[in-house]
Amino acid sequence: MRYGLIAATIGLGLVLGCSKPPEAPAGGAPIGMSQCNRGEPWRVQMDTDVKDAAANHADQLEVTFQDAQNDVKTQQSQVRDFVAQRYDLIIISPKEARPLAAPVSEAMKAGIPVIVLDRDIDGGDYTCFIGADNVKIGRELGKHMVQVLGGKGNVVELKGLQTSTPGHDRHNGFMEGIKGSGLKIVYDSDCRWLEDKAKADMQSVLTRFPDIDAVYGHNDPSAHGAYMAAKQEGKGREKTIKFLGIDALPHEGVRYVEEGILTATFQYPTGGQEAIDMALKIFAGEKVEKKMVLGTRLFTAENVAKGGEAVE
Ligand code: FRU
């Protein structure tokens, strides 16, 4: 165990009520980061952002990354292992809200601060949450779609995992955004954030519904999967249907807007840099806010060359 030697020191520090061990290990205080999966570009970007931000403070902290491979049980044991090995702080981007609540609570009880990134967990027993406002993003996307479709049309909603908070919030926000308009959701399904699932669902939707005006993908991979299904159908419907998504990674969603594949994408910042800033504040003993809300940007064909526009 890499930090075995320092574990006792940290443990003693905690017993004495200190948040830092008397002697920080070489390379800085150990932080454990549990990423729900590294199979999606957005999550790879989050890990990169954390890594780059941490590299600027290598004397103060050192991050060990774990990939839960989209498995809740794996993620639960990663958090418990970080606790058992007495890491100084845990960063988690959880797969689902409910099952990760208990291990995170255990870490808090053991005196290890926890920063929750992007997806929230039930109960709120953590040091702080960092993420964008998914209700707002869903609402703004809904309003934008109403505008793009001229107030009416048939919509397919390819949702993110409904047991994760962004999936839930992006749907509720969208419903607020299209309220009172002539937009009608003709089909929806839980695509669990997965491009392949979105593509397969869209293939069957295309055979069932001759009139589809827009697709709301809860993330860019879902919107792109739907586009690919329409393109491969071979009837040219990828040109008439509007595809809108969320994430806006430069080499993913933003590129799709540039290529005319997506009508719009809303940026979903990873919070990686902010997590490291927050960890440094916690180590310095500063009081930190319980919730840090990150902003978003809208990218369309009109504004993509200028880097999109901030959404107030
Ligand atoms: C990646 C992802 C993103 C999405 C986020 C929501 O796993 O699906 O595409 O915006 O998670 O938590």
Short mmCIF file of C-alpha atoms and ligand atoms in Angstrom, two decimals:
data_model
loop_
_atom_site.label_atom_id
_atom_site.label_comp_id
_atom_site.label_asym_id
_atom_site.label_seq_id
_atom_site.Cartn_x
_atom_site.Cartn_y
_atom_site.Cartn_z
CA MET A 1 0.00 0.00 0.00
CA ARG A 2 1.59 3.14 -1.25
CA TYR A 3 0.54 5.43 1.58
CA GLY A 4 0.68 2.75 4.27
CA LEU A 5 3.61 4.39 6.00
CA ILE A 6 1.93 7.72 6.37
CA ALA A 7 -1.45 6.29 7.25
CA ALA A 8 -0.74 6.12 10.94
CA THR A 9 0.51 9.71 10.95
CA ILE A 10 -2.61 10.94 9.20
CA GLY A 11 -4.76 8.87 11.54
CA LEU A 12 -3.03 10.43 14.53
CA GLY A 13 -3.48 13.87 13.01
CA LEU A 14 -7.19 13.25 12.66
CA VAL A 15 -7.50 11.94 16.20
CA LEU A 16 -5.82 15.14 17.36
CA GLY A 17 -8.32 17.11 15.29
CA CYS A 18 -5.93 18.27 12.56
CA SER A 19 -7.05 18.13 8.94
CA LYS A 20 -3.48 17.62 7.64
CA PRO A 21 -0.83 15.19 8.72
CA PRO A 22 2.06 16.85 10.57
CA GLU A 23 4.37 15.87 7.75
CA ALA A 24 2.92 15.95 4.24
CA PRO A 25 4.15 13.04 2.14
CA ALA A 26 6.62 13.71 -0.64
CA GLY A 27 4.67 14.83 -3.69
CA GLY A 28 1.92 16.35 -1.57
CA ALA A 29 -1.20 15.25 0.26
CA PRO A 30 -2.83 12.16 -1.27
CA ILE A 31 -6.17 12.76 -2.97
CA GLY A 32 -8.23 9.84 -4.28
CA MET A 33 -10.38 10.49 -7.32
CA SER A 34 -13.11 8.03 -8.26
CA GLN A 35 -14.36 8.62 -11.81
CA CYS A 36 -17.58 6.81 -12.70
CA ASN A 37 -16.17 5.78 -16.06
CA ARG A 38 -13.44 6.70 -18.49
CA GLY A 39 -15.26 5.32 -21.51
CA GLU A 40 -16.72 8.70 -22.49
CA PRO A 41 -14.73 11.65 -23.83
CA TRP A 42 -16.30 14.10 -21.37
CA ARG A 43 -15.03 12.07 -18.39
CA VAL A 44 -11.57 11.66 -19.88
CA GLN A 45 -11.58 15.46 -20.16
CA MET A 46 -12.60 15.81 -16.50
CA ASP A 47 -9.70 13.61 -15.38
CA THR A 48 -7.33 15.60 -17.60
CA ASP A 49 -8.59 18.87 -16.11
CA VAL A 50 -8.06 17.55 -12.58
CA LYS A 51 -4.61 16.23 -13.51
CA ASP A 52 -3.50 19.48 -15.17
CA ALA A 53 -4.75 21.61 -12.28
CA ALA A 54 -3.07 19.30 -9.75
CA ALA A 55 0.23 19.44 -11.68
CA ASN A 56 0.46 23.16 -10.84
CA HIS A 57 0.44 22.27 -7.13
CA ALA A 58 2.52 19.11 -7.14
CA ASP A 59 4.21 20.14 -3.90
CA GLN A 60 0.85 20.32 -2.10
CA LEU A 61 -1.22 17.48 -3.46
CA GLU A 62 -1.07 14.31 -5.52
CA VAL A 63 -4.09 12.71 -7.17
CA THR A 64 -4.57 8.97 -7.62
CA PHE A 65 -7.22 8.21 -10.28
CA GLN A 66 -9.59 5.25 -10.23
CA ASP A 67 -12.01 4.30 -13.01
CA ALA A 68 -15.22 2.66 -11.77
CA GLN A 69 -16.05 1.51 -15.34
CA ASN A 70 -19.69 2.50 -14.93
CA ASP A 71 -20.19 -0.01 -12.12
CA VAL A 72 -21.75 1.23 -8.90
CA LYS A 73 -20.30 -1.55 -6.73
CA THR A 74 -16.80 -0.87 -8.05
CA GLN A 75 -17.25 2.82 -7.29
CA GLN A 76 -18.49 2.08 -3.78
CA SER A 77 -15.42 -0.01 -3.05
CA GLN A 78 -13.09 2.61 -4.52
CA VAL A 79 -14.39 5.17 -2.05
CA ARG A 80 -14.15 2.68 0.81
CA ASP A 81 -10.58 1.80 -0.20
CA PHE A 82 -9.59 5.48 -0.19
CA VAL A 83 -11.01 5.71 3.33
CA ALA A 84 -9.23 2.52 4.47
CA GLN A 85 -5.97 3.86 3.07
CA ARG A 86 -6.58 7.17 4.80
CA TYR A 87 -6.31 9.50 1.85
CA ASP A 88 -6.45 13.19 2.81
CA LEU A 89 -9.35 14.02 0.52
CA ILE A 90 -11.66 12.27 -1.93
CA ILE A 91 -13.04 13.60 -5.20
CA ILE A 92 -15.89 11.61 -6.67
CA SER A 93 -17.90 11.95 -9.86
CA PRO A 94 -20.57 9.42 -8.97
CA LYS A 95 -22.49 7.19 -11.34
CA GLU A 96 -25.76 7.30 -9.43
CA ALA A 97 -27.25 9.41 -6.66
CA ARG A 98 -28.45 6.84 -4.16
CA PRO A 99 -25.87 4.01 -3.98
CA LEU A 100 -22.89 6.31 -3.49
CA ALA A 101 -24.42 8.20 -0.57
CA ALA A 102 -23.41 5.64 2.09
CA PRO A 103 -19.69 5.27 1.19
CA VAL A 104 -19.34 9.06 0.94
CA SER A 105 -20.99 9.44 4.36
CA GLU A 106 -18.54 6.90 5.76
CA ALA A 107 -15.63 8.96 4.43
CA MET A 108 -17.06 12.09 6.06
CA LYS A 109 -17.48 10.23 9.35
CA ALA A 110 -13.85 9.15 9.09
CA GLY A 111 -12.90 12.83 8.84
CA ILE A 112 -11.98 12.75 5.14
CA PRO A 113 -13.40 15.69 3.17
CA VAL A 114 -15.27 14.76 -0.01
CA ILE A 115 -15.78 16.88 -3.12
CA VAL A 116 -18.63 15.66 -5.34
CA LEU A 117 -18.34 16.56 -9.02
CA ASP A 118 -21.00 16.86 -11.76
CA ARG A 119 -23.57 14.30 -10.60
CA ASP A 120 -24.97 14.86 -7.11
CA ILE A 121 -25.62 12.23 -4.45
CA ASP A 122 -28.61 11.79 -2.16
CA GLY A 123 -28.58 13.27 1.30
CA GLY A 124 -25.91 15.92 0.77
CA ASP A 125 -23.47 14.46 3.34
CA TYR A 126 -20.25 15.71 1.72
CA THR A 127 -18.00 18.74 1.98
CA CYS A 128 -19.04 20.38 -1.25
CA PHE A 129 -20.65 19.83 -4.62
CA ILE A 130 -19.30 21.37 -7.83
CA GLY A 131 -21.30 21.28 -11.05
CA ALA A 132 -23.39 23.19 -13.56
CA ASP A 133 -27.10 23.81 -13.12
CA ASN A 134 -28.69 21.04 -15.17
CA VAL A 135 -32.24 22.32 -14.70
CA LYS A 136 -31.15 25.63 -16.19
CA ILE A 137 -29.31 23.95 -19.09
CA GLY A 138 -32.38 21.81 -19.87
CA ARG A 139 -34.64 24.85 -19.68
CA GLU A 140 -32.42 26.97 -21.93
CA LEU A 141 -32.13 24.13 -24.42
CA GLY A 142 -35.92 23.82 -24.42
CA LYS A 143 -36.36 27.55 -25.04
CA HIS A 144 -33.79 27.44 -27.82
CA MET A 145 -35.56 24.49 -29.44
CA VAL A 146 -38.91 26.32 -29.33
CA GLN A 147 -37.24 29.21 -31.14
CA VAL A 148 -35.49 26.99 -33.71
CA LEU A 149 -38.72 25.11 -34.52
CA GLY A 150 -40.82 28.27 -34.68
CA GLY A 151 -42.97 27.28 -31.71
CA LYS A 152 -44.21 23.83 -32.71
CA GLY A 153 -43.08 20.36 -33.69
CA ASN A 154 -42.57 16.72 -32.77
CA VAL A 155 -39.68 15.99 -30.47
CA VAL A 156 -37.77 12.85 -29.49
CA GLU A 157 -36.08 13.03 -26.08
CA LEU A 158 -33.12 10.68 -25.55
CA LYS A 159 -32.56 10.96 -21.83
CA GLY A 160 -29.49 10.51 -19.67
CA LEU A 161 -29.50 7.93 -16.90
CA GLN A 162 -32.58 8.76 -14.84
CA THR A 163 -31.04 7.55 -11.58
CA SER A 164 -28.32 10.20 -12.00
CA THR A 165 -29.18 13.80 -11.11
CA PRO A 166 -28.25 15.45 -14.44
CA GLY A 167 -30.58 13.10 -16.37
CA HIS A 168 -33.43 13.93 -14.10
CA ASP A 169 -32.71 17.67 -13.96
CA ARG A 170 -32.13 18.05 -17.72
CA HIS A 171 -35.58 16.54 -18.33
CA ASN A 172 -37.37 18.70 -15.76
CA GLY A 173 -35.67 21.85 -17.03
CA PHE A 174 -36.58 21.01 -20.62
CA MET A 175 -40.25 20.59 -19.69
CA GLU A 176 -40.17 24.08 -18.15
CA GLY A 177 -38.46 25.47 -21.25
CA ILE A 178 -41.04 24.15 -23.73
CA LYS A 179 -44.05 24.83 -21.50
CA GLY A 180 -46.83 26.68 -23.30
CA SER A 181 -45.30 26.02 -26.74
CA GLY A 182 -46.56 23.71 -29.47
CA LEU A 183 -43.69 21.26 -29.00
CA LYS A 184 -44.81 17.71 -28.34
CA ILE A 185 -42.62 14.87 -27.07
CA VAL A 186 -43.67 11.97 -29.27
CA TYR A 187 -41.12 9.51 -27.87
CA ASP A 188 -38.68 9.38 -24.99
CA SER A 189 -36.36 6.76 -23.52
CA ASP A 190 -33.59 6.41 -20.97
CA CYS A 191 -30.43 6.09 -23.09
CA ARG A 192 -28.22 6.12 -19.97
CA TRP A 193 -25.84 8.66 -21.61
CA LEU A 194 -24.78 6.04 -24.18
CA GLU A 195 -24.36 6.83 -27.87
CA ASP A 196 -24.99 3.23 -28.98
CA LYS A 197 -28.24 3.02 -27.03
CA ALA A 198 -29.39 6.40 -28.42
CA LYS A 199 -28.61 5.27 -31.95
CA ALA A 200 -30.48 1.96 -31.53
CA ASP A 201 -33.53 3.70 -30.03
CA MET A 202 -33.54 6.29 -32.78
CA GLN A 203 -33.41 3.56 -35.44
CA SER A 204 -36.69 2.17 -34.16
CA VAL A 205 -38.19 5.66 -33.65
CA LEU A 206 -37.51 6.49 -37.31
CA THR A 207 -39.50 3.50 -38.47
CA ARG A 208 -42.44 4.40 -36.23
CA PHE A 209 -42.69 8.18 -36.63
CA PRO A 210 -42.69 9.76 -40.09
CA ASP A 211 -42.74 13.32 -38.70
CA ILE A 212 -39.91 14.18 -36.35
CA ASP A 213 -38.73 17.77 -36.13
CA ALA A 214 -36.10 17.64 -33.41
CA VAL A 215 -34.12 15.36 -31.13
CA TYR A 216 -33.07 16.39 -27.64
CA GLY A 217 -30.05 14.32 -26.65
CA HIS A 218 -29.25 14.78 -22.97
CA ASN A 219 -25.59 14.70 -24.00
CA ASP A 220 -23.77 15.19 -27.29
CA PRO A 221 -23.00 11.47 -27.78
CA SER A 222 -26.78 10.74 -27.64
CA ALA A 223 -27.60 13.53 -30.09
CA HIS A 224 -24.84 12.29 -32.38
CA GLY A 225 -26.05 8.66 -32.13
CA ALA A 226 -29.51 9.83 -33.20
CA TYR A 227 -28.02 11.77 -36.11
CA MET A 228 -26.09 8.70 -37.26
CA ALA A 229 -29.28 6.59 -37.14
CA ALA A 230 -31.09 9.14 -39.33
CA LYS A 231 -28.17 9.34 -41.74
CA GLN A 232 -27.87 5.56 -42.03
CA GLU A 233 -31.61 5.23 -42.67
CA GLY A 234 -30.76 6.72 -46.05
CA LYS A 235 -33.80 8.95 -46.51
CA GLY A 236 -32.08 12.26 -45.88
CA ARG A 237 -33.93 12.87 -42.61
CA GLU A 238 -30.68 13.84 -40.89
CA LYS A 239 -30.99 17.08 -42.90
CA THR A 240 -34.53 17.94 -41.81
CA ILE A 241 -34.41 16.89 -38.16
CA LYS A 242 -32.68 19.29 -35.73
CA PHE A 243 -30.33 17.61 -33.26
CA LEU A 244 -29.52 19.38 -29.99
CA GLY A 245 -27.17 18.18 -27.28
CA ILE A 246 -25.21 19.06 -24.14
CA ASP A 247 -21.48 18.93 -23.20
CA ALA A 248 -19.83 21.01 -25.93
CA LEU A 249 -16.37 19.48 -25.76
CA PRO A 250 -14.19 21.22 -28.36
CA HIS A 251 -13.37 17.99 -30.20
CA GLU A 252 -16.91 16.57 -29.85
CA GLY A 253 -20.09 18.72 -29.59
CA VAL A 254 -18.50 21.96 -30.75
CA ARG A 255 -17.03 20.17 -33.76
CA TYR A 256 -20.46 18.66 -34.54
CA VAL A 257 -21.92 22.18 -34.58
CA GLU A 258 -19.14 23.33 -36.91
CA GLU A 259 -19.86 20.37 -39.19
CA GLY A 260 -23.61 21.08 -39.21
CA ILE A 261 -24.45 17.81 -37.42
CA LEU A 262 -25.83 19.49 -34.30
CA THR A 263 -28.03 22.59 -34.36
CA ALA A 264 -26.87 23.52 -30.87
CA THR A 265 -24.94 22.28 -27.87
CA PHE A 266 -24.72 23.68 -24.34
CA GLN A 267 -21.41 23.54 -22.55
CA TYR A 268 -21.24 21.32 -19.48
CA PRO A 269 -18.02 22.27 -17.70
CA THR A 270 -16.14 19.44 -16.00
CA GLY A 271 -15.27 21.34 -12.81
CA GLY A 272 -11.84 19.69 -12.72
CA GLN A 273 -9.88 22.90 -12.12
CA GLU A 274 -12.42 24.08 -9.53
CA ALA A 275 -12.15 20.78 -7.65
CA ILE A 276 -8.41 21.25 -7.19
CA ASP A 277 -8.88 24.91 -6.15
CA MET A 278 -11.46 23.69 -3.63
CA ALA A 279 -9.14 20.96 -2.32
CA LEU A 280 -6.41 23.56 -1.71
CA LYS A 281 -8.86 25.74 0.22
CA ILE A 282 -9.93 22.77 2.33
CA PHE A 283 -6.30 21.88 3.06
CA ALA A 284 -5.68 25.52 4.03
CA GLY A 285 -8.50 25.21 6.56
CA GLU A 286 -10.66 27.80 4.79
CA LYS A 287 -14.42 27.57 5.03
CA VAL A 288 -15.80 26.47 1.66
CA GLU A 289 -19.23 26.88 0.15
CA LYS A 290 -21.39 23.73 0.13
CA LYS A 291 -22.38 24.17 -3.49
CA MET A 292 -20.46 25.72 -6.37
CA VAL A 293 -22.54 26.27 -9.49
CA LEU A 294 -20.70 26.48 -12.81
CA GLY A 295 -21.96 28.43 -15.84
CA THR A 296 -22.77 27.27 -19.36
CA ARG A 297 -22.33 28.50 -22.95
CA LEU A 298 -24.48 27.99 -26.02
CA PHE A 299 -22.87 27.01 -29.33
CA THR A 300 -24.76 27.39 -32.61
CA ALA A 301 -23.75 27.72 -36.27
CA GLU A 302 -23.98 31.51 -35.85
CA ASN A 303 -21.71 31.88 -32.83
CA VAL A 304 -19.39 28.86 -32.91
CA ALA A 305 -16.56 30.70 -34.66
CA LYS A 306 -16.50 33.27 -31.84
CA GLY A 307 -16.47 30.60 -29.11
CA GLY A 308 -20.19 30.46 -28.37
CA GLU A 309 -22.06 32.79 -26.04
CA ALA A 310 -22.51 32.83 -22.28
CA VAL A 311 -25.99 31.93 -21.06
CA GLU A 312 -27.16 34.17 -18.23
C1 FRU B 1 -20.42 11.46 -19.30
C2 FRU B 1 -21.71 12.18 -19.22
C3 FRU B 1 -21.72 13.47 -19.98
C4 FRU B 1 -22.83 14.14 -19.29
C5 FRU B 1 -22.51 13.82 -17.87
C6 FRU B 1 -23.64 13.90 -16.93
O1 FRU B 1 -20.50 10.29 -18.54
O2 FRU B 1 -22.68 11.32 -19.74
O3 FRU B 1 -21.88 13.30 -21.34
O4 FRU B 1 -22.93 15.47 -19.56
O5 FRU B 1 -22.01 12.51 -17.89
O6 FRU B 1 -23.28 13.46 -15.67
#
